PDB file of C-alpha atoms in Angstrom:
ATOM      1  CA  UNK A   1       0.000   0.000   0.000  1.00 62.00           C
ATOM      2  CA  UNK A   2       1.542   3.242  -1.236  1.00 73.00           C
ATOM      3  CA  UNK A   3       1.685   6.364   1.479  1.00 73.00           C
ATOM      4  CA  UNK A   4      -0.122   8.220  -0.920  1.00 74.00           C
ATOM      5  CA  UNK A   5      -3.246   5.806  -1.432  1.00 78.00           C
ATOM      6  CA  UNK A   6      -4.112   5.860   2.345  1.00 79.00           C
ATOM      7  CA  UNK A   7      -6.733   8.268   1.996  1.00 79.00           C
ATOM      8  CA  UNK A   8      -8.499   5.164  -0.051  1.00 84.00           C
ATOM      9  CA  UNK A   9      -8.663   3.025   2.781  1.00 88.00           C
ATOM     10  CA  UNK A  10     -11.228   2.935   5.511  1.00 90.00           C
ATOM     11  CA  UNK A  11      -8.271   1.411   7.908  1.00 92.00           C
ATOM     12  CA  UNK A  12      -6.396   4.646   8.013  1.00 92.00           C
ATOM     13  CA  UNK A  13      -9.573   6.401   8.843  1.00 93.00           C
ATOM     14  CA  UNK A  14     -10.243   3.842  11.711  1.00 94.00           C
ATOM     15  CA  UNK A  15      -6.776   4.535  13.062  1.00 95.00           C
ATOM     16  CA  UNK A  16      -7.034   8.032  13.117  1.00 95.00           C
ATOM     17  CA  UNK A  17     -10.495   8.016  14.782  1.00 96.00           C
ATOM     18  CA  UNK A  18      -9.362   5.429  17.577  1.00 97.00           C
ATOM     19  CA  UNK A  19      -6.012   7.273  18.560  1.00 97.00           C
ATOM     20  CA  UNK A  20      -8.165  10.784  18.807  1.00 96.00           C
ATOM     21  CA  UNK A  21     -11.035   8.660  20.909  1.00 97.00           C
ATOM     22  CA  UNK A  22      -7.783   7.113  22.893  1.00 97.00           C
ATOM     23  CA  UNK A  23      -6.036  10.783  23.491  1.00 96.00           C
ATOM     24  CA  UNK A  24      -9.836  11.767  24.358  1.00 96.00           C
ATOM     25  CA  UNK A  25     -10.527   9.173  27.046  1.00 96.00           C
ATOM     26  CA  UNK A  26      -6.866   9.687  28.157  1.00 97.00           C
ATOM     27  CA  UNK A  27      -7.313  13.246  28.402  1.00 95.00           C
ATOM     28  CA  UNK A  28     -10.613  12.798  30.433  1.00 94.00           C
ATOM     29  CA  UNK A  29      -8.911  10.680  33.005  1.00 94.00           C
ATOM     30  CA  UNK A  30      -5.673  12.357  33.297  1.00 94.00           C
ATOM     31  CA  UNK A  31      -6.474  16.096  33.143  1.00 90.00           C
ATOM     32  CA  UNK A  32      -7.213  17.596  36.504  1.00 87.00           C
ATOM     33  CA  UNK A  33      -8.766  21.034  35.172  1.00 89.00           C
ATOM     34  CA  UNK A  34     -12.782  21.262  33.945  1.00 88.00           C
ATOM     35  CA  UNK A  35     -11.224  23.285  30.400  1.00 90.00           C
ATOM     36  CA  UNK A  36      -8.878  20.182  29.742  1.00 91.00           C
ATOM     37  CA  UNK A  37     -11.612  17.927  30.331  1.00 92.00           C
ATOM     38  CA  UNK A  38     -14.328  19.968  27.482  1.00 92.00           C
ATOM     39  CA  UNK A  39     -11.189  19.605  25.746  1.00 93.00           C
ATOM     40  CA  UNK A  40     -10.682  16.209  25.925  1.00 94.00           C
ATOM     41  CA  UNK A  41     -14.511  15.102  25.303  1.00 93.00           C
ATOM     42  CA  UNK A  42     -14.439  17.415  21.906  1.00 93.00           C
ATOM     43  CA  UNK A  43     -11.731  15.080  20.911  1.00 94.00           C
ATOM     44  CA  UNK A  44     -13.858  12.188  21.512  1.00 95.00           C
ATOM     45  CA  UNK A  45     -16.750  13.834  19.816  1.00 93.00           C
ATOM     46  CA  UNK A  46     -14.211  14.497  16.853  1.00 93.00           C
ATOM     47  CA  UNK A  47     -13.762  10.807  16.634  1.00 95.00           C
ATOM     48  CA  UNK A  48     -16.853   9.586  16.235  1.00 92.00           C
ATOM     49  CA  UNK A  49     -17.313  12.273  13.698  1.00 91.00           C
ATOM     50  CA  UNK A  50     -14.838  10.587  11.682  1.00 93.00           C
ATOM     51  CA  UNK A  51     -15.709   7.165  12.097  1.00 92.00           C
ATOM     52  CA  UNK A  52     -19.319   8.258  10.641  1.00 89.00           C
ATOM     53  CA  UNK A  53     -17.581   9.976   7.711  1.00 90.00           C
ATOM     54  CA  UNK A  54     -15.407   6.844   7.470  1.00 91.00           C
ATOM     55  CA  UNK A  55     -18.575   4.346   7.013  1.00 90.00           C
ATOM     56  CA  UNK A  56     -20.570   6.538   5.397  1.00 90.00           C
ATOM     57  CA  UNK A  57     -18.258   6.548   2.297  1.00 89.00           C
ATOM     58  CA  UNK A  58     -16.714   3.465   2.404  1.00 90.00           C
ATOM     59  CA  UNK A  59     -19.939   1.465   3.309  1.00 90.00           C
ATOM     60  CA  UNK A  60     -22.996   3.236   3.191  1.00 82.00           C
ATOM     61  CA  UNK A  61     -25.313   3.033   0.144  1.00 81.00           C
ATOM     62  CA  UNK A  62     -26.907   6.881   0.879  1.00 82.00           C
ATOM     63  CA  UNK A  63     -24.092   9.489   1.034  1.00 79.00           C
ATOM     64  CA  UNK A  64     -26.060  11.211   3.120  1.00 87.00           C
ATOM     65  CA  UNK A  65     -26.452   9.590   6.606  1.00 86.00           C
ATOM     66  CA  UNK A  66     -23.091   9.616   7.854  1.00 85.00           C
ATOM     67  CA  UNK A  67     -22.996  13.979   7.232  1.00 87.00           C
ATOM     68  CA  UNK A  68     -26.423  14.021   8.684  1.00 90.00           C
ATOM     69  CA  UNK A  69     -25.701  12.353  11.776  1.00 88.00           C
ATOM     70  CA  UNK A  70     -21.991  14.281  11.822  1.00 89.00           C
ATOM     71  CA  UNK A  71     -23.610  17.655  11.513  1.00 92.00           C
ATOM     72  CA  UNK A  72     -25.851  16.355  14.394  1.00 91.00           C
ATOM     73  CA  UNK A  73     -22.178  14.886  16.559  1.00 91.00           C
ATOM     74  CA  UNK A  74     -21.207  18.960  15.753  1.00 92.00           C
ATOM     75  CA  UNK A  75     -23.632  20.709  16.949  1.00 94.00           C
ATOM     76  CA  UNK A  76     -24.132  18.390  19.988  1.00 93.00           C
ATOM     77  CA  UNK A  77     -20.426  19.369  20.310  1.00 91.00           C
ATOM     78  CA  UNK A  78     -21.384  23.158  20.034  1.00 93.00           C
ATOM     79  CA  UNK A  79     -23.507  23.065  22.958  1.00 94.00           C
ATOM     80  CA  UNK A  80     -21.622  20.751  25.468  1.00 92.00           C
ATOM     81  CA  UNK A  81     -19.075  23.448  24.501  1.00 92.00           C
ATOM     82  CA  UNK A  82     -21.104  26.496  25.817  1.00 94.00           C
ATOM     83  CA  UNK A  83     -22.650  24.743  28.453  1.00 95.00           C
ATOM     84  CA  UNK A  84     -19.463  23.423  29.999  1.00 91.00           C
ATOM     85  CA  UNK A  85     -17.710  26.813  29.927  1.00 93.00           C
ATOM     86  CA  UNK A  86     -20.897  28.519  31.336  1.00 94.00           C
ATOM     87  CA  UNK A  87     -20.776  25.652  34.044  1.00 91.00           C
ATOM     88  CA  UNK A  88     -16.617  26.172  34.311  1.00 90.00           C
ATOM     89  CA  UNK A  89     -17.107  30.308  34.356  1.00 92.00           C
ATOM     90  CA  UNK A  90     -19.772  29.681  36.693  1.00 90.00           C
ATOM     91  CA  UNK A  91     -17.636  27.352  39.161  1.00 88.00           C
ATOM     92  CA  UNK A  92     -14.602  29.253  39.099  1.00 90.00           C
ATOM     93  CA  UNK A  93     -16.598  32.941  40.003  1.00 91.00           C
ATOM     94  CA  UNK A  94     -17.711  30.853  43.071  1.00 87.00           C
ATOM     95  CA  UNK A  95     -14.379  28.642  43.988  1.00 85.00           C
ATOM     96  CA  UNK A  96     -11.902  30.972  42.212  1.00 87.00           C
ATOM     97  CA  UNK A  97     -10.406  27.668  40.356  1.00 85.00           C
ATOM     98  CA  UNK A  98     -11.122  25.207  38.242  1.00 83.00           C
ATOM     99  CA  UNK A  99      -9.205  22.702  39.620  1.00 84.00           C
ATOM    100  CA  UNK A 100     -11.563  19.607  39.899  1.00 81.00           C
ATOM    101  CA  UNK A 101      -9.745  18.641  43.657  1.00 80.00           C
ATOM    102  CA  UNK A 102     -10.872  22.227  44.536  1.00 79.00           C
ATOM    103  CA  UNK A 103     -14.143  21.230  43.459  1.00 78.00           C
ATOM    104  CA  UNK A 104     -15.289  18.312  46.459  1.00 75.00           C
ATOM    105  CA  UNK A 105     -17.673  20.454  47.946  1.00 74.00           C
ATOM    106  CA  UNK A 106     -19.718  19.743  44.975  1.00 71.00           C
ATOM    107  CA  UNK A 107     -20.391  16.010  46.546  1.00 67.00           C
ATOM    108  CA  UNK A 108     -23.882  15.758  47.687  1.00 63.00           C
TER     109      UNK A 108
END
């Protein structure tokens, strides 16, 4: 398989999806700040964007689905974006960080 034929492959698609959902889910665990972790979740988001793209034209009869339900992934991506900064700019004006240890009075 020549370098320049990967884009012809739904295997190199696949890859690229599953290391951004793996730096995603890594990036959820590991980072300790509410911004790193809207981050983090857009990159999973971003991932199953591509995997939709990925099926849609290497499997899918209708070329439209898989941008349907991608437009749909980006605009649930939109709002989990505003809504977790409103939520972060909301936290931080009432602990003065956003430092999820800070955060344990939270806990019911």
């Amino acid at each position: 398989m020549s370098i320049l034929n990967l884009h012809n492959s739904l295997n190199t698609y696949l890859i690229l999806a599953a290391v951004l959902f793996g730096m995603g889910i890594y990036g959820l665990v590991t980072r300790r700040t509410l911004v790193g972790m809207l981050i983090a979740s857009e990159l999973v988001l971003a991932a199953s964007s591509i995997n939709f793209m990925a099926f849609n034209r290497f499997t899918a009869p209708d070329p439209t689905v898989g941008q349907i339900f991608t437009l749909f992934i980006m605009a649930i991506a939109a709002a989990e974006a505003a809504i977790g900064l409103s939520i972060t700019i909301a936290v931080y004006r009432n602990y003065k960080s956003v430092d999820t240890e800070d955060l344990v009075d939270l806990n019911g």
